[in-house]
Amino acid sequence: MLKISSKHKKIVIKVGSAVLSNNNGGIKKKVMLNIADDIAMLSKNKEVVLVSSGSIAMGKKILPKMYEMSLAESQAIAAIGQVDLMLAWKEVFKKFSLNVGQILLTPKEIETKKDRNNAIKTINQLHKFGVIPVINENDTTATDEIQFGDNDLLAANIAKILGADLLILLSSIDGLYDNFSDARSRKIIREVNKINASVKKLAAGSGILGKGGMKSKIQAAEIMLKIGSEMVIANGDAKNPILALKKSLSGTWFKKG
Ligand code: GLU
């Protein structure tokens, strides 16, 4: 079954910067409202963790267009934009009587047992309070992240430490295409059962923008398949992008065959 079902009890949802913010650093409130609406529905009988990018995209609006940022500037911009990002999530979730709690993590903390356990405890406690945890990478210290990585891998690692059944990556693309460069005949691949060389080759030519692009999404899928869980890539701009996954309408699903 390629859909969100009752067997999925713990779900991590990652939303990419391009879904939440336009080129000028403007916040796509309608899209955020739509996602919050879906999460409010889903969280009625599932534990949901949101991993949200967008701090740099939103913070950048104080700089001139096309400005090439230094590492220190990106870190400061992330610190500025993180406030806009969380305020926006707080506002949209409030419409559904939900509150949010901010968690900033680095890969190093996830690898360190004591820090990892504290993070898990905090997330569990937020769920007990009925609050949606919203996680981003701590860009102040996780400098590798700003330079090379993105939140796909952070989300997969969070899903792993929480033992989540499903990771949903909401991107600006509908999924993995069988032949991206042929815009007229290309089709979305609905199901991938293992990550082999041909899947990696498709990812390399996927044309998706963003820091990690499709490559990091495939690495995230590898992590999820290894722990026996599932992952789906779907378009976050679509109307009710998460509830559509309950009806088996969209996305590329990664699950063991
Ligand atoms: N943590 C950074 C942000 O929120 C980068 C995230 C990404 O590109 O996935 O802007």
GROMACS .gro file of C-alpha atoms and ligand atoms in nm:
model
  267
    1MET     CA    1   0.000   0.000   0.000
    2LEU     CA    2   0.153   0.328  -0.109
    3LYS     CA    3  -0.021   0.552   0.138
    4ILE     CA    4  -0.026   0.679   0.493
    5SER     CA    5  -0.218   0.419   0.691
    6SER     CA    6  -0.299   0.320   1.048
    7LYS     CA    7   0.030   0.129   1.067
    8HIS     CA    8   0.218   0.460   1.057
    9LYS     CA    9   0.221   0.580   1.417
   10LYS     CA   10   0.523   0.810   1.421
   11ILE     CA   11   0.584   1.038   1.123
   12VAL     CA   12   0.860   1.288   1.054
   13ILE     CA   13   0.771   1.553   0.795
   14LYS     CA   14   1.046   1.764   0.640
   15VAL     CA   15   0.957   2.077   0.446
   16GLY     CA   16   1.215   2.236   0.215
   17SER     CA   17   1.303   2.606   0.192
   18ALA     CA   18   1.162   2.645  -0.160
   19VAL     CA   19   0.822   2.521  -0.042
   20LEU     CA   20   0.803   2.777   0.239
   21SER     CA   21   0.967   3.082   0.091
   22ASN     CA   22   0.978   3.255  -0.246
   23ASN     CA   23   1.290   3.392  -0.416
   24ASN     CA   24   1.267   3.724  -0.231
   25GLY     CA   25   1.258   3.561   0.112
   26GLY     CA   26   0.882   3.616   0.133
   27ILE     CA   27   0.693   3.362   0.341
   28LYS     CA   28   0.441   3.142   0.156
   29LYS     CA   29   0.179   3.167   0.431
   30LYS     CA   30  -0.094   2.994   0.234
   31VAL     CA   31   0.127   2.692   0.175
   32MET     CA   32   0.224   2.687   0.542
   33LEU     CA   33  -0.139   2.709   0.646
   34ASN     CA   34  -0.222   2.419   0.419
   35ILE     CA   35   0.059   2.207   0.566
   36ALA     CA   36  -0.039   2.298   0.923
   37ASP     CA   37  -0.399   2.201   0.843
   38ASP     CA   38  -0.284   1.856   0.725
   39ILE     CA   39  -0.053   1.809   1.025
   40ALA     CA   40  -0.335   1.907   1.263
   41MET     CA   41  -0.548   1.629   1.111
   42LEU     CA   42  -0.267   1.376   1.114
   43SER     CA   43  -0.159   1.451   1.471
   44LYS     CA   44  -0.503   1.350   1.602
   45ASN     CA   45  -0.391   0.988   1.607
   46LYS     CA   46  -0.019   0.995   1.522
   47GLU     CA   47   0.294   1.148   1.665
   48VAL     CA   48   0.417   1.406   1.416
   49VAL     CA   49   0.754   1.582   1.412
   50LEU     CA   50   0.812   1.868   1.169
   51VAL     CA   51   1.161   1.936   1.033
   52SER     CA   52   1.154   2.277   0.873
   53SER     CA   53   1.413   2.447   0.655
   54GLY     CA   54   1.377   2.807   0.549
   55SER     CA   55   1.578   3.012   0.799
   56ILE     CA   56   1.841   3.120   0.546
   57ALA     CA   57   1.584   3.171   0.268
   58MET     CA   58   1.374   3.394   0.496
   59GLY     CA   59   1.663   3.578   0.663
   60LYS     CA   60   1.830   3.661   0.332
   61LYS     CA   61   1.580   3.934   0.250
   62ILE     CA   62   1.785   4.187   0.447
   63LEU     CA   63   2.071   4.146   0.197
   64PRO     CA   64   2.090   4.270  -0.162
   65LYS     CA   65   1.959   4.024  -0.425
   66MET     CA   66   2.210   3.761  -0.552
   67TYR     CA   67   2.448   3.854  -0.269
   68GLU     CA   68   2.720   3.593  -0.220
   69MET     CA   69   2.724   3.519   0.155
   70SER     CA   70   3.032   3.425   0.356
   71LEU     CA   71   2.993   3.141   0.606
   72ALA     CA   72   2.967   3.383   0.901
   73GLU     CA   73   2.705   3.582   0.711
   74SER     CA   74   2.500   3.266   0.636
   75GLN     CA   75   2.509   3.175   1.003
   76ALA     CA   76   2.390   3.520   1.109
   77ILE     CA   77   2.125   3.520   0.835
   78ALA     CA   78   2.003   3.178   0.958
   79ALA     CA   79   1.978   3.321   1.312
   80ILE     CA   80   1.765   3.610   1.181
   81GLY     CA   81   1.544   3.399   0.953
   82GLN     CA   82   1.484   3.131   1.215
   83VAL     CA   83   1.274   3.384   1.408
   84ASP     CA   84   1.057   3.459   1.101
   85LEU     CA   85   1.025   3.088   1.031
   86MET     CA   86   0.906   2.999   1.381
   87LEU     CA   87   0.674   3.298   1.405
   88ALA     CA   88   0.512   3.189   1.080
   89TRP     CA   89   0.468   2.828   1.202
   90LYS     CA   90   0.332   2.951   1.535
   91GLU     CA   91   0.077   3.169   1.358
   92VAL     CA   92  -0.049   2.904   1.117
   93PHE     CA   93  -0.069   2.624   1.375
   94LYS     CA   94  -0.262   2.854   1.610
   95LYS     CA   95  -0.547   2.848   1.358
   96PHE     CA   96  -0.582   2.478   1.441
   97SER     CA   97  -0.540   2.530   1.818
   98LEU     CA   98  -0.192   2.380   1.816
   99ASN     CA   99   0.126   2.517   1.964
  100VAL     CA  100   0.481   2.460   1.839
  101GLY     CA  101   0.813   2.405   2.016
  102GLN     CA  102   1.145   2.486   1.853
  103ILE     CA  103   1.436   2.241   1.858
  104LEU     CA  104   1.773   2.318   1.697
  105LEU     CA  105   2.011   2.026   1.657
  106THR     CA  106   2.347   1.947   1.502
  107PRO     CA  107   2.465   1.612   1.360
  108LYS     CA  108   2.722   1.602   1.640
  109GLU     CA  109   2.450   1.611   1.904
  110ILE     CA  110   2.257   1.336   1.731
  111GLU     CA  111   2.572   1.120   1.735
  112THR     CA  112   2.638   1.189   2.106
  113LYS     CA  113   2.436   0.946   2.321
  114LYS     CA  114   2.362   1.183   2.610
  115ASP     CA  115   2.258   1.473   2.384
  116ARG     CA  116   2.058   1.239   2.160
  117ASN     CA  117   1.867   1.096   2.458
  118ASN     CA  118   1.789   1.443   2.588
  119ALA     CA  119   1.661   1.546   2.246
  120ILE     CA  120   1.438   1.236   2.229
  121LYS     CA  121   1.304   1.309   2.579
  122THR     CA  122   1.223   1.669   2.485
  123ILE     CA  123   1.043   1.561   2.167
  124ASN     CA  124   0.844   1.299   2.360
  125GLN     CA  125   0.752   1.554   2.626
  126LEU     CA  126   0.635   1.802   2.360
  127HIS     CA  127   0.409   1.528   2.223
  128LYS     CA  128   0.274   1.463   2.574
  129PHE     CA  129   0.193   1.835   2.596
  130GLY     CA  130   0.014   1.808   2.260
  131VAL     CA  131   0.268   2.043   2.101
  132ILE     CA  132   0.420   1.999   1.753
  133PRO     CA  133   0.804   1.983   1.765
  134VAL     CA  134   0.957   2.193   1.487
  135ILE     CA  135   1.321   2.105   1.424
  136ASN     CA  136   1.589   2.277   1.221
  137GLU     CA  137   1.962   2.232   1.211
  138ASN     CA  138   2.147   2.460   1.450
  139ASP     CA  139   2.319   2.663   1.182
  140THR     CA  140   2.518   2.863   1.439
  141THR     CA  141   2.742   2.566   1.505
  142ALA     CA  142   2.665   2.315   1.228
  143THR     CA  143   2.873   2.490   0.969
  144ASP     CA  144   2.910   2.186   0.742
  145GLU     CA  145   2.536   2.191   0.706
  146ILE     CA  146   2.528   2.540   0.563
  147GLN     CA  147   2.814   2.467   0.328
  148PHE     CA  148   2.722   2.125   0.195
  149GLY     CA  149   2.424   1.957   0.347
  150ASP     CA  150   2.058   2.012   0.392
  151ASN     CA  151   1.778   1.903   0.619
  152ASP     CA  152   1.689   1.580   0.433
  153LEU     CA  153   1.960   1.394   0.621
  154LEU     CA  154   1.882   1.567   0.948
  155ALA     CA  155   1.518   1.455   0.908
  156ALA     CA  156   1.620   1.096   0.828
  157ASN     CA  157   1.844   1.086   1.134
  158ILE     CA  158   1.567   1.227   1.354
  159ALA     CA  159   1.332   0.962   1.212
  160LYS     CA  160   1.594   0.699   1.292
  161ILE     CA  161   1.652   0.801   1.655
  162LEU     CA  162   1.278   0.828   1.718
  163GLY     CA  163   1.206   0.498   1.543
  164ALA     CA  164   0.959   0.671   1.308
  165ASP     CA  165   0.767   0.451   1.063
  166LEU     CA  166   0.757   0.711   0.790
  167LEU     CA  167   0.953   1.012   0.666
  168ILE     CA  168   0.770   1.253   0.437
  169LEU     CA  169   0.988   1.492   0.235
  170LEU     CA  170   0.781   1.783   0.105
  171SER     CA  171   0.973   1.935  -0.180
  172SER     CA  172   0.913   2.162  -0.478
  173ILE     CA  173   0.904   1.857  -0.706
  174ASP     CA  174   0.639   1.584  -0.740
  175GLY     CA  175   0.881   1.298  -0.682
  176LEU     CA  176   1.151   1.100  -0.862
  177TYR     CA  177   1.103   1.098  -1.241
  178ASP     CA  178   1.190   0.808  -1.471
  179ASN     CA  179   1.347   1.050  -1.722
  180PHE     CA  180   1.364   1.404  -1.590
  181SER     CA  181   1.512   1.565  -1.900
  182ASP     CA  182   1.218   1.460  -2.120
  183ALA     CA  183   0.953   1.701  -1.991
  184ARG     CA  184   0.682   1.565  -2.222
  185SER     CA  185   0.695   1.194  -2.156
  186ARG     CA  186   0.851   1.171  -1.810
  187LYS     CA  187   0.659   0.997  -1.538
  188ILE     CA  188   0.684   0.992  -1.161
  189ILE     CA  189   0.817   0.662  -1.028
  190ARG     CA  190   0.560   0.555  -0.772
  191GLU     CA  191   0.762   0.296  -0.582
  192VAL     CA  192   1.129   0.228  -0.519
  193ASN     CA  193   1.217  -0.088  -0.326
  194LYS     CA  194   1.591  -0.055  -0.306
  195ILE     CA  195   1.854   0.207  -0.366
  196ASN     CA  196   2.077   0.078  -0.645
  197ALA     CA  197   2.301   0.239  -0.907
  198SER     CA  198   2.013   0.310  -1.147
  199VAL     CA  199   1.812   0.495  -0.877
  200LYS     CA  200   2.121   0.701  -0.793
  201LYS     CA  201   2.166   0.781  -1.160
  202LEU     CA  202   1.807   0.904  -1.188
  203ALA     CA  203   1.860   1.120  -0.880
  204ALA     CA  204   2.172   1.279  -1.028
  205GLY     CA  205   1.976   1.392  -1.335
  206SER     CA  206   1.665   1.501  -1.148
  207GLY     CA  207   1.712   1.873  -1.202
  208ILE     CA  208   1.588   1.952  -0.853
  209LEU     CA  209   1.722   2.271  -0.705
  210GLY     CA  210   1.833   2.319  -0.347
  211LYS     CA  211   2.140   2.231  -0.153
  212GLY     CA  212   2.120   1.855  -0.140
  213GLY     CA  213   1.874   1.813  -0.427
  214MET     CA  214   1.753   1.463  -0.506
  215LYS     CA  215   2.089   1.313  -0.407
  216SER     CA  216   2.041   1.380  -0.036
  217LYS     CA  217   1.681   1.260  -0.060
  218ILE     CA  218   1.805   0.926  -0.189
  219GLN     CA  219   2.059   0.911   0.096
  220ALA     CA  220   1.774   0.980   0.337
  221ALA     CA  221   1.578   0.695   0.174
  222GLU     CA  222   1.875   0.463   0.227
  223ILE     CA  223   1.868   0.542   0.602
  224MET     CA  224   1.492   0.481   0.620
  225LEU     CA  225   1.503   0.150   0.429
  226LYS     CA  226   1.788   0.030   0.649
  227ILE     CA  227   1.575   0.072   0.963
  228GLY     CA  228   1.278  -0.097   0.791
  229SER     CA  229   1.076   0.223   0.762
  230GLU     CA  230   0.931   0.405   0.465
  231MET     CA  231   0.988   0.738   0.296
  232VAL     CA  232   0.791   0.940   0.046
  233ILE     CA  233   0.886   1.246  -0.162
  234ALA     CA  234   0.590   1.465  -0.255
  235ASN     CA  235   0.517   1.817  -0.372
  236GLY     CA  236   0.461   2.049  -0.076
  237ASP     CA  237   0.296   2.316  -0.292
  238ALA     CA  238   0.004   2.089  -0.377
  239LYS     CA  239  -0.330   2.135  -0.202
  240ASN     CA  240  -0.333   1.926   0.118
  241PRO     CA  241  -0.002   1.760   0.028
  242ILE     CA  242   0.000   1.528   0.329
  243LEU     CA  243  -0.364   1.422   0.325
  244ALA     CA  244  -0.322   1.337  -0.046
  245LEU     CA  245  -0.072   1.077   0.072
  246LYS     CA  246  -0.347   0.917   0.280
  247LYS     CA  247  -0.543   0.859  -0.038
  248SER     CA  248  -0.252   0.714  -0.232
  249LEU     CA  249  -0.268   0.996  -0.483
  250SER     CA  250   0.086   1.119  -0.509
  251GLY     CA  251   0.457   1.096  -0.444
  252THR     CA  252   0.745   0.855  -0.488
  253TRP     CA  253   0.741   0.594  -0.213
  254PHE     CA  254   1.050   0.417  -0.086
  255LYS     CA  255   0.973   0.092   0.090
  256LYS     CA  256   1.128  -0.253   0.107
  257GLY     CA  257   0.965  -0.483  -0.151
  258GLU     N1  258   1.905   2.491   0.796
  258GLU     C1  259   1.907   2.574   0.681
  258GLU     C2  260   1.780   2.657   0.672
  258GLU     O1  261   1.687   2.639   0.747
  258GLU     C3  262   1.929   2.496   0.551
  258GLU     C4  263   1.829   2.393   0.530
  258GLU     C5  264   1.818   2.325   0.393
  258GLU     O2  265   1.860   2.376   0.291
  258GLU     O3  266   1.757   2.218   0.396
  258GLU     O4  267   1.775   2.745   0.590
   0.00000   0.00000   0.00000
